[in-house]
């Protein structure tokens, strides 16, 4: 074991789970204001949102952030952070932490899995993660959409109170509202994000453009973030609007998408694209870099303790 490199030590499933969840929380802490700005831009144009404060208009990601700070204070940028961190610990640990295991399952443990097995693994872990973590996503989105202004009634006062109120008023279906579009969205996101990262990183290493270190992880994560944003934005906008909507506003996620198309046109599906890319690109970079480093550090720590014992 002497002289063993961190990359030579295979990570255990527990290490992958903990590393993925922790790395995703670190990424959320850095990028949450961008995610909040994205949500505000995506719901702009809805009747409910427009009637709340008619004079407030959001223009661009940094304009949205500036407007929120000016009208609601800087804390508003982190509305829903508690639910966001709860989501990442349950969501990312499954969709990222299980990806390699599921990929090996679909290929019966063979080396160099094909693109089909990678796509299938990404879709599978993405759908599994959403099925479990959906209530945290519903609460997060509703807090991000909630305006902290005088004269505007707040829907929720705290994270636990939000879970209880949604359950009382809308039942279990309310907590899992938008599960279908969210599964669709996250299957696409997870598949594109992890498979693209996997392929870019593998290509860089195979062509010996970089070694398996931070610059390689940075480039792979940034490329994965851009590809994911382009593909997933339309589903993401529908998911955000449907989860944030009060009971009865939309009959279904498909009805929400149709209403957007007929009333606002096809460009509505790419509302908040710039903040989506800034958020997803930066989130991918922070998350994947943190994940790779945490995974290695944990495995080296475990190996050191085993040697000492």
Short mmCIF file of C-alpha atoms in Angstrom, two decimals:
data_model
loop_
_atom_site.label_atom_id
_atom_site.label_comp_id
_atom_site.label_asym_id
_atom_site.label_seq_id
_atom_site.Cartn_x
_atom_site.Cartn_y
_atom_site.Cartn_z
CA UNK A 1 0.00 0.00 0.00
CA UNK A 2 3.02 2.30 0.34
CA UNK A 3 3.12 4.96 -2.38
CA UNK A 4 -0.48 4.31 -3.44
CA UNK A 5 -2.06 7.26 -5.20
CA UNK A 6 -5.54 8.50 -4.16
CA UNK A 7 -6.88 7.74 -7.66
CA UNK A 8 -5.78 4.10 -7.29
CA UNK A 9 -8.03 3.47 -4.26
CA UNK A 10 -11.57 2.40 -5.20
CA UNK A 11 -14.16 4.39 -3.21
CA UNK A 12 -16.78 2.49 -1.21
CA UNK A 13 -20.52 3.11 -1.67
CA UNK A 14 -20.72 4.92 1.68
CA UNK A 15 -17.90 7.26 0.68
CA UNK A 16 -19.63 8.01 -2.62
CA UNK A 17 -22.92 8.79 -0.86
CA UNK A 18 -21.38 11.09 1.74
CA UNK A 19 -19.02 12.78 -0.73
CA UNK A 20 -21.81 13.45 -3.24
CA UNK A 21 -24.24 14.86 -0.66
CA UNK A 22 -21.59 17.06 1.00
CA UNK A 23 -20.20 18.32 -2.31
CA UNK A 24 -23.71 19.20 -3.53
CA UNK A 25 -24.40 21.18 -0.33
CA UNK A 26 -21.12 23.10 -0.78
CA UNK A 27 -22.11 23.87 -4.38
CA UNK A 28 -25.58 25.06 -3.27
CA UNK A 29 -24.10 27.44 -0.70
CA UNK A 30 -22.10 29.15 -3.46
CA UNK A 31 -24.73 29.18 -6.21
CA UNK A 32 -28.08 29.49 -4.39
CA UNK A 33 -28.64 33.20 -5.28
CA UNK A 34 -28.36 32.28 -8.98
CA UNK A 35 -30.92 29.51 -8.49
CA UNK A 36 -33.29 31.91 -6.73
CA UNK A 37 -32.91 34.45 -9.56
CA UNK A 38 -33.64 31.68 -12.06
CA UNK A 39 -36.87 30.75 -10.24
CA UNK A 40 -38.03 34.40 -10.13
CA UNK A 41 -37.40 34.81 -13.86
CA UNK A 42 -39.13 31.54 -14.68
CA UNK A 43 -42.34 32.42 -12.83
CA UNK A 44 -42.41 36.01 -14.14
CA UNK A 45 -45.43 36.38 -16.38
CA UNK A 46 -47.71 34.18 -14.33
CA UNK A 47 -50.94 35.85 -13.30
CA UNK A 48 -50.47 35.07 -9.60
CA UNK A 49 -46.89 36.30 -9.55
CA UNK A 50 -47.69 39.43 -11.58
CA UNK A 51 -50.66 40.43 -9.40
CA UNK A 52 -48.59 40.27 -6.20
CA UNK A 53 -46.38 43.25 -7.03
CA UNK A 54 -47.20 44.81 -10.39
CA UNK A 55 -44.39 47.38 -10.36
CA UNK A 56 -41.56 44.88 -9.90
CA UNK A 57 -40.00 43.51 -13.08
CA UNK A 58 -36.94 41.30 -13.32
CA UNK A 59 -34.48 41.81 -16.17
CA UNK A 60 -31.58 39.41 -16.51
CA UNK A 61 -29.88 37.42 -13.82
CA UNK A 62 -27.85 40.21 -12.23
CA UNK A 63 -30.74 42.66 -12.63
CA UNK A 64 -32.98 40.19 -10.81
CA UNK A 65 -30.46 39.79 -7.99
CA UNK A 66 -30.05 43.57 -7.71
CA UNK A 67 -33.84 44.10 -7.68
CA UNK A 68 -34.32 41.46 -4.99
CA UNK A 69 -31.59 42.95 -2.79
CA UNK A 70 -33.05 46.44 -3.24
CA UNK A 71 -36.71 45.53 -2.60
CA UNK A 72 -36.44 42.54 -0.25
CA UNK A 73 -32.94 42.64 1.23
CA UNK A 74 -29.94 40.35 0.63
CA UNK A 75 -31.39 37.53 2.77
CA UNK A 76 -34.08 37.01 0.12
CA UNK A 77 -31.43 35.52 -2.20
CA UNK A 78 -31.19 32.58 0.21
CA UNK A 79 -34.94 31.97 0.64
CA UNK A 80 -35.42 28.21 0.81
CA UNK A 81 -31.77 27.40 1.57
CA UNK A 82 -32.64 25.00 4.41
CA UNK A 83 -34.93 22.98 2.13
CA UNK A 84 -32.29 23.25 -0.59
CA UNK A 85 -29.62 21.67 1.62
CA UNK A 86 -32.08 18.98 2.74
CA UNK A 87 -32.75 18.29 -0.91
CA UNK A 88 -29.10 17.97 -1.84
CA UNK A 89 -28.26 15.58 1.00
CA UNK A 90 -31.07 13.23 0.00
CA UNK A 91 -31.06 13.93 -3.74
CA UNK A 92 -27.43 14.24 -4.81
CA UNK A 93 -26.24 11.38 -2.63
CA UNK A 94 -28.56 9.06 -4.58
CA UNK A 95 -28.30 10.41 -8.13
CA UNK A 96 -24.53 10.92 -8.06
CA UNK A 97 -23.46 8.47 -5.37
CA UNK A 98 -25.30 5.54 -6.98
CA UNK A 99 -24.40 6.36 -10.61
CA UNK A 100 -21.25 4.22 -10.85
CA UNK A 101 -22.91 1.30 -9.05
CA UNK A 102 -25.98 1.34 -11.32
CA UNK A 103 -23.77 1.74 -14.39
CA UNK A 104 -21.83 -1.38 -13.36
CA UNK A 105 -25.12 -3.20 -12.73
CA UNK A 106 -26.34 -2.52 -16.28
CA UNK A 107 -23.02 -3.66 -17.77
CA UNK A 108 -22.56 -6.66 -15.44
CA UNK A 109 -19.34 -5.09 -14.14
CA UNK A 110 -17.64 -4.78 -17.55
CA UNK A 111 -14.98 -2.11 -18.11
CA UNK A 112 -15.56 0.76 -20.58
CA UNK A 113 -19.40 0.82 -20.52
CA UNK A 114 -21.14 2.06 -23.65
CA UNK A 115 -23.10 5.28 -23.99
CA UNK A 116 -26.42 3.39 -23.69
CA UNK A 117 -25.53 1.96 -20.28
CA UNK A 118 -24.37 5.40 -19.06
CA UNK A 119 -27.59 7.07 -20.23
CA UNK A 120 -29.71 4.36 -18.64
CA UNK A 121 -27.79 4.64 -15.34
CA UNK A 122 -28.15 8.44 -15.33
CA UNK A 123 -31.91 8.27 -15.99
CA UNK A 124 -32.37 5.58 -13.33
CA UNK A 125 -30.56 7.33 -10.48
CA UNK A 126 -32.14 10.68 -11.41
CA UNK A 127 -35.65 9.22 -11.24
CA UNK A 128 -34.91 7.38 -7.98
CA UNK A 129 -33.57 10.55 -6.35
CA UNK A 130 -36.60 12.66 -7.32
CA UNK A 131 -39.05 10.05 -6.04
CA UNK A 132 -37.50 10.35 -2.56
CA UNK A 133 -36.51 14.03 -2.40
CA UNK A 134 -39.51 15.66 -4.14
CA UNK A 135 -41.06 17.28 -1.00
CA UNK A 136 -37.84 19.17 -0.30
CA UNK A 137 -37.83 20.51 -3.87
CA UNK A 138 -41.45 21.69 -3.62
CA UNK A 139 -40.73 23.61 -0.40
CA UNK A 140 -37.48 25.06 -1.81
CA UNK A 141 -39.14 26.38 -4.97
CA UNK A 142 -42.08 27.89 -3.07
CA UNK A 143 -39.75 29.71 -0.68
CA UNK A 144 -37.65 31.03 -3.58
CA UNK A 145 -40.79 32.31 -5.30
CA UNK A 146 -42.12 33.93 -2.11
CA UNK A 147 -41.65 37.70 -1.95
CA UNK A 148 -40.54 39.28 1.34
CA UNK A 149 -42.38 42.58 0.96
CA UNK A 150 -44.60 44.65 3.21
CA UNK A 151 -48.23 44.28 2.28
CA UNK A 152 -47.63 40.95 0.55
CA UNK A 153 -48.88 37.94 2.46
CA UNK A 154 -46.25 35.25 2.93
CA UNK A 155 -47.34 31.69 2.22
CA UNK A 156 -44.85 30.12 4.65
CA UNK A 157 -42.90 31.31 7.70
CA UNK A 158 -40.49 28.40 8.14
CA UNK A 159 -39.33 25.18 6.51
CA UNK A 160 -41.04 22.71 8.86
CA UNK A 161 -44.18 24.87 8.90
CA UNK A 162 -44.20 24.75 5.09
CA UNK A 163 -44.10 20.93 5.08
CA UNK A 164 -46.96 20.80 7.60
CA UNK A 165 -49.09 23.42 5.82
CA UNK A 166 -48.70 21.83 2.40
CA UNK A 167 -49.62 18.44 3.88
CA UNK A 168 -52.71 19.87 5.66
CA UNK A 169 -53.96 21.90 2.71
CA UNK A 170 -52.94 19.70 -0.24
CA UNK A 171 -52.25 16.29 1.27
CA UNK A 172 -49.39 13.99 0.27
CA UNK A 173 -50.08 14.86 -3.37
CA UNK A 174 -49.12 18.45 -2.56
CA UNK A 175 -45.71 17.41 -1.22
CA UNK A 176 -45.11 15.31 -4.29
CA UNK A 177 -46.63 17.90 -6.66
CA UNK A 178 -44.84 18.07 -9.99
CA UNK A 179 -43.15 14.70 -9.50
CA UNK A 180 -43.67 13.64 -13.13
CA UNK A 181 -42.14 16.79 -14.71
CA UNK A 182 -39.43 16.74 -12.04
CA UNK A 183 -38.59 13.09 -12.76
CA UNK A 184 -38.50 13.95 -16.46
CA UNK A 185 -36.37 17.02 -15.81
CA UNK A 186 -33.94 15.29 -13.46
CA UNK A 187 -33.67 12.15 -15.57
CA UNK A 188 -32.62 14.48 -18.42
CA UNK A 189 -30.37 16.59 -16.17
CA UNK A 190 -28.77 13.64 -14.43
CA UNK A 191 -28.30 11.75 -17.65
CA UNK A 192 -26.81 14.72 -19.52
CA UNK A 193 -24.78 15.99 -16.56
CA UNK A 194 -23.18 12.73 -15.43
CA UNK A 195 -22.82 11.14 -18.86
CA UNK A 196 -21.33 14.32 -20.38
CA UNK A 197 -18.95 14.72 -17.43
CA UNK A 198 -18.03 11.05 -17.72
CA UNK A 199 -17.38 11.26 -21.48
CA UNK A 200 -15.47 14.57 -21.42
CA UNK A 201 -13.29 13.46 -18.52
CA UNK A 202 -12.63 10.08 -20.15
CA UNK A 203 -11.72 11.75 -23.48
CA UNK A 204 -9.33 14.18 -21.77
CA UNK A 205 -7.59 11.35 -19.92
CA UNK A 206 -7.48 8.99 -22.92
CA UNK A 207 -5.91 11.67 -25.13
CA UNK A 208 -3.58 12.65 -22.26
CA UNK A 209 -4.61 16.32 -22.52
CA UNK A 210 -4.62 16.58 -18.72
CA UNK A 211 -4.04 14.30 -15.75
CA UNK A 212 -6.86 13.25 -13.41
CA UNK A 213 -6.73 16.37 -11.27
CA UNK A 214 -8.49 19.69 -10.63
CA UNK A 215 -8.13 21.31 -14.12
CA UNK A 216 -9.51 18.15 -15.74
CA UNK A 217 -12.45 18.07 -13.33
CA UNK A 218 -13.09 21.82 -13.93
CA UNK A 219 -13.24 21.53 -17.73
CA UNK A 220 -15.37 18.38 -17.62
CA UNK A 221 -17.83 19.93 -15.14
CA UNK A 222 -18.16 23.20 -17.08
CA UNK A 223 -18.88 21.37 -20.35
CA UNK A 224 -21.43 19.16 -18.59
CA UNK A 225 -23.16 22.24 -17.14
CA UNK A 226 -23.60 23.92 -20.53
CA UNK A 227 -24.93 20.79 -22.28
CA UNK A 228 -27.34 20.13 -19.43
CA UNK A 229 -28.76 23.67 -19.42
CA UNK A 230 -29.49 23.63 -23.16
CA UNK A 231 -31.33 20.31 -23.01
CA UNK A 232 -33.14 20.63 -19.68
CA UNK A 233 -34.30 24.30 -19.60
CA UNK A 234 -37.84 23.80 -21.08
CA UNK A 235 -38.70 21.02 -18.62
CA UNK A 236 -37.14 23.01 -15.77
CA UNK A 237 -39.35 26.05 -16.41
CA UNK A 238 -42.52 23.90 -16.51
CA UNK A 239 -41.45 22.09 -13.33
CA UNK A 240 -40.84 25.37 -11.47
CA UNK A 241 -44.13 26.94 -12.49
CA UNK A 242 -46.20 23.85 -11.78
CA UNK A 243 -44.66 23.22 -8.33
CA UNK A 244 -45.09 26.87 -7.35
CA UNK A 245 -48.71 27.13 -8.55
CA UNK A 246 -51.63 27.18 -6.07
CA UNK A 247 -54.20 24.36 -6.29
CA UNK A 248 -56.38 24.64 -9.40
CA UNK A 249 -54.20 26.98 -11.46
CA UNK A 250 -53.07 24.18 -13.77
CA UNK A 251 -54.78 20.83 -14.34
CA UNK A 252 -51.47 19.06 -14.93
CA UNK A 253 -47.87 19.66 -15.94
CA UNK A 254 -48.86 19.25 -19.59
CA UNK A 255 -51.62 21.86 -19.12
CA UNK A 256 -49.02 24.18 -17.57
CA UNK A 257 -46.74 23.72 -20.60
CA UNK A 258 -49.65 24.29 -23.02
CA UNK A 259 -50.74 27.45 -21.16
CA UNK A 260 -47.19 28.81 -21.36
CA UNK A 261 -46.97 28.05 -25.07
CA UNK A 262 -50.32 29.63 -25.99
CA UNK A 263 -50.09 32.69 -23.74
CA UNK A 264 -46.36 33.50 -23.78
CA UNK A 265 -44.97 31.71 -26.82
CA UNK A 266 -42.13 29.17 -27.17
CA UNK A 267 -39.51 31.55 -25.74
CA UNK A 268 -41.21 31.17 -22.34
CA UNK A 269 -39.62 27.73 -22.08
CA UNK A 270 -36.18 29.36 -22.02
CA UNK A 271 -36.98 32.04 -19.47
CA UNK A 272 -34.12 32.29 -17.02
CA UNK A 273 -31.70 30.52 -19.39
CA UNK A 274 -28.70 32.71 -18.49
CA UNK A 275 -29.11 32.28 -14.71
CA UNK A 276 -29.80 28.59 -15.32
CA UNK A 277 -26.49 28.25 -17.14
CA UNK A 278 -24.57 30.42 -14.69
CA UNK A 279 -26.04 28.46 -11.82
CA UNK A 280 -25.74 24.99 -13.36
CA UNK A 281 -22.31 25.65 -14.83
CA UNK A 282 -20.89 27.03 -11.59
CA UNK A 283 -22.77 24.42 -9.53
CA UNK A 284 -21.29 21.61 -11.64
CA UNK A 285 -17.78 23.00 -11.28
CA UNK A 286 -17.99 23.40 -7.49
CA UNK A 287 -19.84 20.11 -6.99
CA UNK A 288 -17.71 17.84 -9.18
CA UNK A 289 -14.41 19.37 -8.02
CA UNK A 290 -15.52 19.07 -4.38
CA UNK A 291 -16.84 15.54 -4.97
CA UNK A 292 -13.60 14.30 -6.53
CA UNK A 293 -11.46 15.85 -3.78
CA UNK A 294 -13.72 14.73 -0.91
CA UNK A 295 -13.92 11.22 -2.32
CA UNK A 296 -10.13 10.97 -2.49
CA UNK A 297 -9.61 12.54 0.93
CA UNK A 298 -12.09 10.15 2.56
CA UNK A 299 -10.54 7.11 0.92
CA UNK A 300 -7.01 8.17 1.91
CA UNK A 301 -8.20 8.81 5.48
CA UNK A 302 -9.86 5.39 5.59
CA UNK A 303 -6.72 3.76 4.17
CA UNK A 304 -4.52 5.51 6.76
CA UNK A 305 -6.73 4.30 9.60
CA UNK A 306 -6.67 0.74 8.25
CA UNK A 307 -2.87 0.79 8.03
CA UNK A 308 -2.58 2.25 11.55
CA UNK A 309 -4.89 -0.44 12.89
#
